[in-house]
Amino acid sequence: VLCVLGAQAAGRQTVVQTIPLAQGMVIDRSVTIRTGEYRLSGSADLKAPAVTIRGEGIVVDFNGATLIGSAGNTDPDQFAGVAVLVDGGSKVTIRGATIRGYKVAILARNSPDLHITHNDLSYNWKQRLHSGIEKESLLDWMSYHDNEKDEWLRFGAGIYLSGCDRAEIDHNAVLQGQNGLMVARSRGLKIWNNTFQFLSSIGVGLYRVTESTIMHNRIDWCVRGYSHGFYNRGQDSAGLLMYEQSSRNRVAYNSITHGGDGLFLWAGQSTMDTGKGGSNDNLFAANDFSHAPTNGIEATFSRNRFLHNRVEDNWHGVWGGYRYEPQWIQNRFANNAEGMAIEHGQENVIVSNTFDGDETAIRLCQNATQDPNWGYP
């Protein structure tokens, strides 16, 4: 009986086909892609991807296939299009792809339980910089304050997710582009063991992302606006960007060094307008936020906990404006111009930290007056 039942079960197994890629194709079942190099283009408006994936419970194994979106002599700021779009899928797995020369390598919208694993999404779009060695250009400053309509897409990404609850992103590499992983309006993600390095703006960017885990990632050298000996501005680049009501996340055991900021956390425009909410109740534990030209940690208008982090060799180890009830416990600060600089902070808890070689260990300050038209204070 067991033999018969086993044979019947084997007969019901789905056969996974091996197929080549083609321009504009739609994949709606589990497949393995034929290994090779595919030159496929996406539209400049990001509406017509090279490949679209739709379906539920499917695995697309790219099997080491390489997608190339632009000719080899094209400058990176001319790269265009989306390589792979996951459009309203559920429980979709993407693995084993190499993607080069696009504005966005993988874009997913409204696709819960997505799994993106073991992909190389390096050498995609990045801006041409106007700054020179001896003089900074203000044109290079970034602005990530608004993303209600996915405005962040104008800056490209290795991976961009919108409305992808419980996505798991692991063992991916994004190097030498502008942004690594950018996520909007999602909860319950697992982001672990990725390499997002040598990017010219953001390693990992979160916007309205809650109850997620970011652990054991290498998010280093995500920086712009720095010329050694001439200027160190950062221009709002960061290893980890957390904006607009990104709350109750766990960030631990990551290397987040040499970024414009290591961590750049901001409550969001809705908090600035109403005085309510914030990027609150996040836990940052045992991360390395060292060697930033500006701030190892910039965290403002919010309430969070920082435990056992390393924060060394920055301008400010911490820049905290208008923080309330923050907890700074057993962190190591060393060789910063200022270990902790907190402007208009309230109910600070600073316990059992180490300060070694900082010019100023702790500076707490406030302005005598504020603009009466600014509501938050």
PDB file of N, CA and C in Angstrom, residues 18 23 33 62 69 107 127 139 214:
ATOM      1  N   THR A  18      12.977  23.597 -17.821  1.00  0.00           N
ATOM      2  CA  THR A  18      14.107  24.483 -18.057  1.00  0.00           C
ATOM      3  C   THR A  18      13.832  25.250 -19.342  1.00  0.00           C
ATOM      4  N   GLN A  23      12.482  38.484 -24.354  1.00  0.00           N
ATOM      5  CA  GLN A  23      12.067  39.843 -24.075  1.00  0.00           C
ATOM      6  C   GLN A  23      10.580  39.921 -23.760  1.00  0.00           C
ATOM      7  N   ILE A  33      15.701  28.556 -15.328  1.00  0.00           N
ATOM      8  CA  ILE A  33      16.125  29.289 -16.515  1.00  0.00           C
ATOM      9  C   ILE A  33      17.382  28.645 -17.084  1.00  0.00           C
ATOM     10  N   PHE A  62      16.972  31.114 -11.535  1.00  0.00           N
ATOM     11  CA  PHE A  62      17.690  31.643 -12.691  1.00  0.00           C
ATOM     12  C   PHE A  62      18.963  30.866 -12.995  1.00  0.00           C
ATOM     13  N   GLY A  69      21.051  44.745 -19.261  1.00  0.00           N
ATOM     14  CA  GLY A  69      20.078  45.703 -19.760  1.00  0.00           C
ATOM     15  C   GLY A  69      20.645  46.804 -20.618  1.00  0.00           C
ATOM     16  N   LEU A 107      12.056  44.444  -8.923  1.00  0.00           N
ATOM     17  CA  LEU A 107      10.992  45.288  -8.390  1.00  0.00           C
ATOM     18  C   LEU A 107       9.805  44.391  -8.073  1.00  0.00           C
ATOM     19  N   GLN A 127      23.864  57.722 -10.078  1.00  0.00           N
ATOM     20  CA  GLN A 127      23.932  59.089 -10.590  1.00  0.00           C
ATOM     21  C   GLN A 127      25.354  59.500 -10.924  1.00  0.00           C
ATOM     22  N   LEU A 139      24.358  69.947  -5.682  1.00  0.00           N
ATOM     23  CA  LEU A 139      23.470  69.161  -6.534  1.00  0.00           C
ATOM     24  C   LEU A 139      23.495  67.678  -6.172  1.00  0.00           C
ATOM     25  N   ILE A 214      16.591  42.842  10.725  1.00  0.00           N
ATOM     26  CA  ILE A 214      17.734  43.113   9.855  1.00  0.00           C
ATOM     27  C   ILE A 214      18.975  42.649  10.607  1.00  0.00           C
TER      28      ILE A 214
END
